[in-house]
């Protein structure tokens, strides 16, 4: 499949953030002992997808493709205005320190700009009149812990297995592969999901995160100010 993004325009909130990675803080508000954070993003892309449909005719005289199955784009070419790999997002977080515990809660809502079919917000798109986009409630969790022993997360959030693949995906802030759903866009283009790695999904969970064990530091050897070699020591569990 060959996908060409002819024009990509991403319109972000006043402070851009990738909500799932919590890489950049949003708008902070202090309310008594609580710190409240609002963050999110809005994006839209114009995508033209050129799909595999030029392998001639089969024995029945029907058009056939060189590839089939999976998330490969086959059939007619298509053009759409759609979300990229990320839908839009509005994330609300609150944190505090109470009775020697660090306590936090997060609710993340991820709406799309394309209408969704009745199958659900992450199902096929439904590009017809009088429809509405869906809102994916991906993140609903609380955390509690302390710097001396770690933290516990309970609720719904991104899964552990394979999450580094999507968080490190270079197409995360773009479109990536529009797959076969560009003719009826859903909440997400899927990027390289299913075409390079397995999707971790957003799952109910109880997760324990340990503290940093040992001390990580950088040791450098400099020789006559010319050759500088560095290595890190320490470990994390």
XYZ file of N, CA and C in Angstrom:
711
model
N 0.832 -1.191 0.000
C 0.000 0.000 0.000
C 0.870 1.246 0.000
N 0.408 2.233 -0.709
C 1.114 3.493 -0.750
C 0.164 4.583 -0.267
N 0.502 5.218 0.847
C -0.348 6.273 1.386
C 0.384 7.588 1.314
N -0.264 8.604 0.742
C 0.360 9.913 0.610
C -0.441 10.920 1.416
N 0.201 11.577 2.330
C -0.440 12.657 3.064
C -0.047 13.956 2.387
N -0.974 14.519 1.591
C -0.647 15.704 0.804
C -0.632 16.964 1.659
N -1.486 16.996 2.669
C -1.550 18.188 3.497
C -1.870 17.754 4.910
N -1.059 18.161 5.851
C -1.290 17.781 7.240
C -1.278 19.031 8.093
N -2.396 19.282 8.750
C -2.505 20.448 9.611
C -2.932 19.974 10.986
N -2.149 20.235 11.998
C -2.498 19.881 13.373
C -2.700 21.158 14.156
N -3.900 21.324 14.680
C -4.210 22.494 15.481
C -4.243 22.052 16.930
N -3.359 22.577 17.748
C -3.223 22.084 19.115
C -3.833 23.051 20.109
N -3.943 22.602 21.338
C -4.363 23.465 22.431
C -3.252 24.467 22.707
N -3.513 25.403 23.614
C -2.526 26.449 23.878
C -1.189 25.862 24.290
N -1.208 24.782 25.041
C 0.024 24.077 25.390
C -0.130 22.657 24.886
N 0.689 22.285 23.882
C 0.579 20.973 23.256
C 1.049 19.893 24.207
N 0.374 18.757 24.139
C 0.754 17.653 24.993
C 0.315 16.353 24.378
N 1.087 15.302 24.552
C 0.678 13.957 24.208
C 0.131 13.345 25.483
N -1.175 13.233 25.636
C -1.733 12.879 26.933
C -1.254 11.544 27.467
N -1.109 10.521 26.591
C -0.788 9.206 27.100
C 0.637 9.114 27.649
N 1.528 9.962 27.214
C 2.893 9.908 27.701
C 3.140 10.888 28.830
N 2.241 11.828 29.032
C 2.382 12.850 30.054
C 3.726 13.550 29.925
N 4.132 13.826 28.704
C 5.455 14.383 28.450
C 5.561 15.850 28.827
N 4.472 16.606 28.684
C 4.495 18.034 28.932
C 3.283 18.386 29.787
N 3.465 19.229 30.780
C 2.353 19.600 31.640
C 1.378 20.492 30.886
N 0.120 20.477 31.330
C -0.887 21.321 30.727
C -1.079 22.581 31.554
N -2.319 22.927 31.843
C -2.644 24.101 32.638
C -2.874 23.656 34.074
N -2.081 24.161 34.997
C -2.152 23.763 36.402
C -2.957 24.762 37.217
N -3.771 24.243 38.136
C -4.562 25.063 39.045
C -4.387 24.516 40.448
N -4.056 25.368 41.400
C -3.942 24.967 42.796
C -5.275 25.202 43.494
N -5.782 24.162 44.174
C -7.037 24.262 44.917
C -6.842 23.633 46.289
N -6.458 24.446 47.276
C -6.152 23.913 48.593
C -4.933 23.016 48.530
N -5.089 21.771 48.994
C -3.991 20.799 48.963
C -3.891 20.066 47.637
N -4.780 20.391 46.705
C -4.828 19.657 45.448
C -4.206 20.467 44.319
N -3.548 19.761 43.422
C -3.054 20.334 42.178
C -3.871 19.725 41.041
N -4.527 20.567 40.271
C -5.400 20.116 39.191
C -4.780 20.507 37.851
N -4.755 19.556 36.928
C -4.109 19.763 35.638
C -5.095 19.466 34.510
N -5.222 20.404 33.569
C -6.031 20.217 32.369
C -5.094 20.215 31.161
N -5.249 19.244 30.287
C -4.377 19.168 29.122
C -5.110 18.480 27.978
N -4.537 18.547 26.789
C -5.162 17.882 25.659
C -4.593 18.318 24.327
N -5.225 17.891 23.247
C -4.802 18.270 21.906
C -5.975 18.138 20.948
N -5.877 18.854 19.841
C -6.840 18.734 18.747
C -6.045 18.571 17.459
N -6.422 17.625 16.611
C -5.708 17.473 15.343
C -6.676 17.112 14.225
N -6.296 17.468 13.006
C -7.057 17.100 11.816
C -6.093 17.024 10.640
N -6.303 16.049 9.761
C -5.419 15.835 8.621
C -6.242 15.625 7.348
N -5.703 16.085 6.242
C -6.246 15.747 4.922
C -5.395 14.602 4.375
N -6.007 13.455 4.127
C -5.258 12.250 3.755
C -5.782 11.691 2.435
N -4.875 11.489 1.498
C -5.192 10.811 0.246
C -4.503 9.454 0.274
N -5.270 8.378 0.166
C -4.732 7.017 0.220
C -4.839 6.352 -1.139
N -3.711 5.882 -1.651
C -3.674 5.132 -2.900
C -3.500 3.658 -2.549
N -4.525 2.855 -2.816
C -4.563 1.474 -2.334
C -4.232 0.458 -3.429
N -3.952 -0.761 -2.998
C -3.610 -1.838 -3.910
C -4.881 -2.351 -4.606
N -4.990 -2.134 -5.911
C -6.151 -2.635 -6.656
C -5.812 -2.862 -8.128
N -4.530 -3.060 -8.423
C -4.109 -3.121 -9.828
C -3.446 -4.444 -10.195
N -3.979 -5.549 -9.685
C -3.368 -6.848 -9.992
C -4.149 -7.632 -11.040
N -4.923 -6.935 -11.840
C -5.648 -7.614 -12.908
C -6.941 -8.244 -12.429
N -7.412 -9.239 -13.186
C -8.684 -9.895 -12.889
C -8.447 -11.337 -12.478
N -9.328 -11.848 -11.617
C -9.227 -13.254 -11.237
C -9.942 -14.128 -12.270
N -10.082 -15.418 -11.970
C -10.682 -16.352 -12.928
C -12.137 -16.023 -13.215
N -12.791 -15.350 -12.303
C -14.183 -14.974 -12.497
C -14.334 -13.611 -13.167
N -13.204 -13.002 -13.548
C -13.252 -11.716 -14.211
C -13.438 -10.546 -13.268
N -13.166 -10.771 -11.968
C -13.330 -9.716 -10.973
C -11.963 -9.089 -10.664
N -11.926 -7.789 -10.333
C -10.653 -7.161 -9.970
C -10.054 -7.839 -8.739
N -8.751 -7.998 -8.751
C -8.097 -8.604 -7.605
C -6.897 -7.771 -7.172
N -6.424 -8.018 -5.961
C -5.297 -7.281 -5.392
C -4.122 -8.221 -5.172
N -2.943 -7.637 -5.073
C -1.753 -8.438 -4.823
C -1.669 -8.873 -3.376
N -2.321 -8.149 -2.485
C -2.321 -8.487 -1.071
C -3.762 -8.541 -0.578
N -3.978 -9.259 0.518
C -5.324 -9.354 1.076
C -5.221 -9.626 2.568
N -6.278 -9.260 3.284
C -6.328 -9.541 4.709
C -5.625 -8.494 5.545
N -5.781 -8.629 6.839
C -5.126 -7.711 7.768
C -5.648 -6.286 7.627
N -4.745 -5.328 7.859
C -5.111 -3.916 7.807
C -4.604 -3.237 6.548
N -4.184 -4.019 5.575
C -3.675 -3.439 4.333
C -4.791 -2.710 3.595
N -4.436 -1.615 2.954
C -5.410 -0.822 2.192
C -5.575 -1.423 0.804
N -6.772 -1.914 0.523
C -7.071 -2.484 -0.790
C -8.326 -1.836 -1.342
N -8.552 -1.986 -2.629
C -9.753 -1.436 -3.235
C -9.530 -0.035 -3.756
N -10.600 0.764 -3.740
C -10.564 2.088 -4.343
C -9.690 3.056 -3.550
N -9.075 3.997 -4.264
C -8.379 5.100 -3.608
C -9.403 5.967 -2.890
N -8.938 6.719 -1.892
C -9.889 7.528 -1.126
C -9.203 8.768 -0.583
N -10.013 9.767 -0.295
C -9.548 11.011 0.311
C -10.461 11.332 1.484
N -9.862 11.781 2.600
C -10.674 12.060 3.782
C -10.036 13.154 4.622
N -10.881 13.862 5.365
C -10.438 14.728 6.451
C -10.684 13.945 7.725
N -9.631 13.717 8.508
C -9.734 12.752 9.592
C -8.736 13.030 10.703
N -8.868 12.294 11.802
C -7.849 12.286 12.845
C -6.647 11.490 12.383
N -5.516 11.709 13.046
C -4.330 10.915 12.790
C -4.300 9.692 13.686
N -3.101 9.242 14.030
C -2.969 8.097 14.930
C -3.581 8.421 16.291
N -3.416 9.657 16.745
C -4.071 10.090 17.983
C -5.408 10.747 17.656
N -6.457 10.422 18.412
C -7.653 11.259 18.336
C -7.400 12.546 19.099
N -8.391 13.417 19.162
C -8.265 14.574 20.042
C -8.312 14.088 21.490
N -7.990 14.962 22.439
C -7.957 14.532 23.833
C -8.278 15.678 24.776
N -8.950 15.350 25.873
C -9.138 16.250 27.000
C -8.870 15.421 28.249
N -7.780 15.757 28.940
C -7.334 14.964 30.082
C -7.368 15.814 31.342
N -8.023 15.286 32.371
C -8.133 15.947 33.670
C -7.401 15.101 34.701
N -6.466 15.715 35.429
C -5.728 15.013 36.478
C -5.738 15.836 37.754
N -5.767 15.154 38.887
C -5.713 15.807 40.192
C -4.766 15.028 41.091
N -3.947 15.716 41.864
C -2.990 15.051 42.741
C -2.855 15.811 44.051
N -2.497 15.078 45.108
C -2.345 15.676 46.423
C -1.464 14.783 47.286
N -1.052 15.312 48.415
C -0.306 14.544 49.417
C -1.140 14.526 50.687
N -1.618 13.335 51.079
C -2.484 13.198 52.240
C -2.035 12.009 53.085
N -1.871 12.221 54.405
C -1.536 11.134 55.336
C -0.349 10.310 54.852
N 0.694 11.002 54.401
C 1.935 10.366 53.939
C 1.755 9.526 52.672
N 0.709 9.812 51.898
C 0.510 9.150 50.617
C 0.416 10.202 49.515
N 1.036 9.890 48.383
C 0.815 10.674 47.164
C -0.396 10.076 46.462
N -1.440 10.865 46.304
C -2.698 10.382 45.748
C -3.006 11.131 44.457
N -3.470 10.412 43.454
C -3.790 11.050 42.185
C -4.953 10.368 41.483
N -5.596 11.085 40.579
C -6.678 10.532 39.766
C -6.616 11.165 38.387
N -6.918 10.394 37.366
C -6.884 10.877 35.984
C -8.104 10.375 35.225
N -8.717 11.271 34.472
C -9.785 10.906 33.546
C -9.420 11.492 32.189
N -9.300 10.640 31.181
C -8.932 11.082 29.835
C -10.004 10.724 28.833
N -10.540 11.732 28.152
C -11.567 11.532 27.135
C -10.975 11.839 25.765
N -11.175 10.944 24.805
C -10.524 11.053 23.498
C -11.567 11.024 22.377
N -12.077 12.186 21.961
C -13.086 12.232 20.896
C -12.438 12.283 19.514
N -13.195 11.840 18.528
C -12.745 11.935 17.145
C -13.518 13.019 16.419
N -13.126 13.284 15.177
C -13.854 14.265 14.363
C -14.739 13.585 13.328
N -14.599 12.249 13.200
C -15.386 11.514 12.212
C -16.528 10.758 12.881
N -17.636 10.653 12.197
C -18.795 9.955 12.745
C -18.499 8.467 12.919
N -19.044 7.895 13.996
C -18.797 6.493 14.315
C -20.034 5.657 14.060
N -19.816 4.412 13.652
C -20.921 3.476 13.464
C -21.398 2.974 14.822
N -22.517 2.293 14.819
C -23.109 1.824 16.075
C -22.239 0.799 16.785
N -21.232 0.239 16.088
C -20.381 -0.778 16.688
C -19.539 -0.232 17.832
N -19.403 1.077 17.935
C -18.622 1.665 19.015
C -17.703 2.749 18.504
N -17.126 3.505 19.444
C -16.317 4.650 19.049
C -15.051 4.233 18.323
N -14.587 3.022 18.542
C -13.389 2.554 17.854
C -13.721 1.578 16.731
N -14.984 1.524 16.358
C -15.381 0.690 15.237
C -15.253 1.439 13.931
N -15.860 0.912 12.882
C -15.779 1.585 11.567
C -16.422 2.962 11.589
N -15.953 3.829 10.709
C -16.572 5.135 10.578
C -17.904 5.039 9.859
N -18.697 6.092 9.970
C -20.003 6.115 9.331
C -20.208 7.486 8.680
N -19.622 7.671 7.479
C -19.685 8.980 6.819
C -21.023 9.231 6.137
N -22.027 9.501 6.937
C -23.356 9.807 6.389
C -23.980 10.921 7.208
N -25.097 11.429 6.745
C -25.710 12.594 7.377
C -26.263 12.273 8.765
N -26.309 13.309 9.627
C -26.947 13.260 10.942
C -26.321 12.218 11.868
N -25.029 11.987 11.725
C -24.298 11.092 12.619
C -23.432 11.930 13.561
N -22.760 11.274 14.493
C -21.966 12.001 15.475
C -20.699 11.231 15.792
N -19.606 11.918 16.141
C -18.395 11.214 16.540
C -18.549 10.577 17.915
N -17.693 9.634 18.207
C -17.701 8.991 19.513
C -16.635 9.574 20.428
N -16.775 9.305 21.722
C -15.796 9.724 22.726
C -15.266 8.468 23.406
N -13.970 8.236 23.299
C -13.320 7.059 23.854
C -12.789 7.402 25.247
N -13.379 6.840 26.288
C -12.919 7.081 27.667
C -11.773 6.116 27.975
N -10.594 6.442 27.478
C -9.452 5.527 27.577
C -8.842 5.468 28.974
N -8.821 6.591 29.651
C -8.109 6.674 30.931
C -9.068 7.037 32.065
N -9.194 6.136 33.026
C -9.943 6.383 34.251
C -9.220 5.602 35.341
N -8.344 6.263 36.083
C -7.585 5.526 37.090
C -7.201 6.423 38.259
N -6.879 5.756 39.388
C -6.361 6.445 40.556
C -5.010 5.852 40.912
N -4.195 6.634 41.573
C -2.878 6.168 42.014
C -2.666 6.558 43.475
N -1.902 5.741 44.188
C -1.478 6.090 45.540
C -0.124 5.439 45.794
N 0.695 6.098 46.604
C 2.020 5.562 46.882
C 2.863 6.550 47.648
N 4.156 6.243 47.683
C 5.113 7.082 48.399
C 6.492 6.848 47.796
N 7.342 7.859 47.862
C 8.683 7.754 47.279
C 9.514 6.662 47.929
N 9.120 6.207 49.131
C 9.907 5.204 49.845
C 9.630 3.776 49.379
N 8.466 3.527 48.751
C 8.155 2.151 48.348
C 7.536 2.017 46.957
N 7.160 3.091 46.302
C 6.620 3.007 44.955
C 5.180 3.476 44.892
N 4.436 3.034 43.869
C 3.057 3.477 43.703
C 2.207 2.370 43.091
N 0.906 2.468 43.355
C -0.068 1.514 42.832
C -1.078 2.279 41.971
N -1.377 1.739 40.807
C -2.393 2.298 39.910
C -3.549 1.327 39.805
N -4.780 1.833 39.923
C -5.971 1.002 39.780
C -6.953 1.718 38.856
N -7.434 1.004 37.841
C -8.377 1.600 36.905
C -8.090 1.180 35.483
N -8.356 2.079 34.551
C -8.164 1.788 33.120
C -7.092 2.716 32.556
N -6.088 2.110 31.908
C -5.013 2.884 31.296
C -4.360 2.018 30.227
N -3.333 2.547 29.578
C -2.648 1.801 28.532
C -2.003 0.555 29.120
N -2.054 -0.556 28.385
C -1.495 -1.811 28.860
C 0.022 -1.782 28.955
N 0.576 -2.738 29.675
C 2.025 -2.795 29.871
C 2.737 -3.450 28.694
N 2.209 -4.590 28.225
C 2.890 -5.329 27.166
C 2.836 -4.564 25.849
N 3.979 -4.208 25.331
C 4.056 -3.572 24.025
C 3.721 -2.097 23.997
N 3.550 -1.458 25.162
C 3.164 -0.044 25.118
C 4.302 0.836 24.605
N 5.553 0.393 24.800
C 6.675 1.188 24.316
C 6.660 1.293 22.790
N 6.085 0.290 22.109
C 6.046 0.319 20.642
C 5.213 1.494 20.143
N 4.040 1.705 20.729
C 3.189 2.794 20.261
C 3.654 4.137 20.805
N 4.174 4.178 22.029
C 4.629 5.453 22.579
C 5.887 5.954 21.879
N 6.653 5.026 21.290
C 7.855 5.409 20.552
C 7.618 5.476 19.041
N 6.377 5.268 18.609
C 6.058 5.288 17.180
C 6.281 6.694 16.632
N 7.101 6.807 15.600
C 7.416 8.120 15.038
C 6.210 8.767 14.366
N 5.159 7.992 14.100
C 3.965 8.554 13.480
C 2.920 8.971 14.517
N 3.260 8.940 15.808
C 2.280 9.182 16.865
C 1.578 10.527 16.723
N 2.316 11.554 16.328
C 1.721 12.877 16.167
C 1.281 13.141 14.732
N 1.350 12.122 13.890
C 0.932 12.265 12.504
C -0.153 11.263 12.151
N -0.104 10.757 10.921
C -1.123 9.826 10.441
C -0.591 8.411 10.350
N 0.636 8.245 9.852
C 1.162 6.907 9.637
C 0.446 6.247 8.474
N 0.122 4.987 8.624
C -0.582 4.253 7.589
C -2.085 4.410 7.781
N -2.786 4.856 6.768
C -4.237 5.050 6.882
C -5.002 3.745 6.797
N -4.302 2.649 6.537
C -4.879 1.305 6.480
C -6.069 1.264 5.522
N -7.047 0.420 5.825
C -8.177 0.283 4.922
C -9.374 1.103 5.328
N -9.234 1.967 6.347
C -10.418 2.676 6.837
C -10.474 4.131 6.396
N -9.671 4.513 5.420
C -9.679 5.914 5.006
C -10.953 6.294 4.261
N -11.608 5.324 3.655
C -12.844 5.604 2.929
C -13.996 5.890 3.895
N -13.882 5.364 5.122
C -14.866 5.627 6.185
C -14.087 5.758 7.486
N -13.456 6.900 7.714
C -12.503 7.049 8.824
C -13.135 6.816 10.195
N -12.380 6.159 11.053
C -12.776 5.974 12.443
C -12.031 6.982 13.310
N -12.017 6.773 14.603
C -11.376 7.719 15.529
C -9.876 7.846 15.322
N -9.248 6.829 14.741
C -7.797 6.812 14.595
C -7.402 6.168 13.278
N -6.275 6.619 12.733
C -5.758 6.020 11.502
C -5.032 4.710 11.776
N -4.725 4.438 13.041
C -3.981 3.264 13.516
C -2.476 3.369 13.297
N -2.005 4.362 12.543
C -0.555 4.523 12.385
C 0.091 3.274 11.827
N 0.991 2.666 12.633
C 1.631 1.408 12.222
C 1.091 0.218 13.013
N 0.025 0.423 13.783
C -0.556 -0.669 14.555
C -1.062 -1.752 13.607
N -0.675 -2.986 13.869
C -1.090 -4.095 13.032
C -0.283 -4.251 11.769
N 0.601 -3.303 11.501
C 1.460 -3.361 10.314
C 2.936 -3.285 10.702
N 3.219 -3.408 11.980
C 4.606 -3.350 12.445
C 4.738 -3.779 13.897
N 3.642 -3.677 14.652
C 3.654 -4.123 16.040
C 2.238 -4.423 16.505
N 2.142 -5.135 17.614
C 0.856 -5.496 18.201
C 0.379 -4.362 19.099
N -0.891 -4.076 19.050
C -1.456 -2.993 19.848
C -1.635 -3.429 21.298
N -1.147 -2.626 22.226
C -1.239 -2.972 23.640
C -2.644 -2.821 24.197
N -3.430 -1.875 23.678
C -4.804 -1.605 24.091
C -4.852 -0.873 25.442
N -6.034 -0.406 25.778
C -6.313 0.276 27.048
C -7.133 -0.685 27.893
N -6.625 -1.015 29.084
C -7.165 -2.148 29.817
C -7.391 -1.828 31.293
N -8.413 -2.461 31.914
C -8.533 -2.403 33.371
C -7.319 -3.088 33.999
N -6.796 -2.516 35.071
C -5.552 -3.053 35.627
C -5.307 -2.600 37.057
N -4.466 -3.371 37.732
C -3.837 -2.968 38.991
C -2.341 -3.099 38.757
N -1.625 -1.985 38.776
C -0.208 -1.960 38.421
C 0.617 -1.395 39.574
N 1.674 -2.106 39.930
C 2.597 -1.624 40.957
C 3.902 -1.202 40.292
N 4.356 0.003 40.597
C 5.611 0.530 40.066
C 6.592 0.701 41.216
N 7.765 0.090 41.075
C 8.759 0.162 42.147
C 9.471 1.499 42.131
N 10.209 1.736 43.182
C 11.056 2.928 43.244
C 12.348 2.669 42.481
N 13.130 3.715 42.282
C 14.439 3.591 41.649
C 15.399 2.953 42.640
N 15.998 1.843 42.242
C 16.957 1.135 43.087
C 18.363 1.462 42.613
N 19.214 1.880 43.510
C 20.551 2.304 43.131
C 20.541 3.737 42.650
N 21.677 4.271 42.311
C 21.793 5.652 41.855
C 22.448 5.664 40.490
N 21.779 6.293 39.549
C 22.306 6.363 38.192
C 23.118 7.641 38.031
N 24.334 7.514 37.541
C 25.169 8.683 37.327
C 26.011 8.482 36.071
N 26.489 9.551 35.541
C 27.316 9.491 34.339
C 28.766 9.732 34.721
N 29.600 8.801 34.341
C 31.028 8.938 34.590
C 31.740 9.163 33.261
N 32.531 10.165 33.238
C 33.208 10.517 32.002
C 34.717 10.484 32.189
N 35.390 10.029 31.164
C 36.855 10.060 31.121
C 37.260 10.986 29.998
N 37.945 12.040 30.347
C 38.368 13.013 29.351
C 39.890 12.979 29.241
N 40.396 12.831 28.045
C 41.825 12.703 27.829
C 42.321 13.900 27.043
N 43.038 14.761 27.744
C 43.650 15.943 27.142
C 42.614 16.822 26.428
N 41.378 16.796 26.914
C 40.350 17.656 26.349
C 39.942 17.306 24.931
N 40.345 16.130 24.446
C 40.050 15.773 23.062
C 39.063 14.605 23.002
N 39.394 13.514 23.668
C 38.585 12.306 23.586
C 37.776 12.168 24.873
N 36.462 12.263 24.793
C 35.612 12.186 25.965
C 34.723 10.950 25.849
N 34.819 10.067 26.803
C 34.012 8.852 26.801
C 33.197 8.779 28.098
N 31.922 8.489 27.956
C 31.008 8.462 29.106
C 30.261 7.149 29.170
N 29.920 6.718 30.397
C 29.045 5.564 30.564
C 28.225 5.762 31.826
N 27.047 5.151 31.830
C 26.142 5.297 32.967
C 26.268 4.099 33.890
N 26.134 4.340 35.207
C 26.132 3.273 36.184
C 24.824 3.318 36.955
N 24.515 2.232 37.659
C 23.262 2.176 38.406
C 22.243 1.323 37.666
N 21.139 1.022 38.352
C 20.122 0.175 37.739
C 18.742 0.588 38.223
N 17.749 0.188 37.457
C 16.358 0.493 37.777
C 15.570 -0.821 37.746
N 14.676 -1.005 38.705
C 13.870 -2.228 38.709
C 12.424 -1.862 38.495
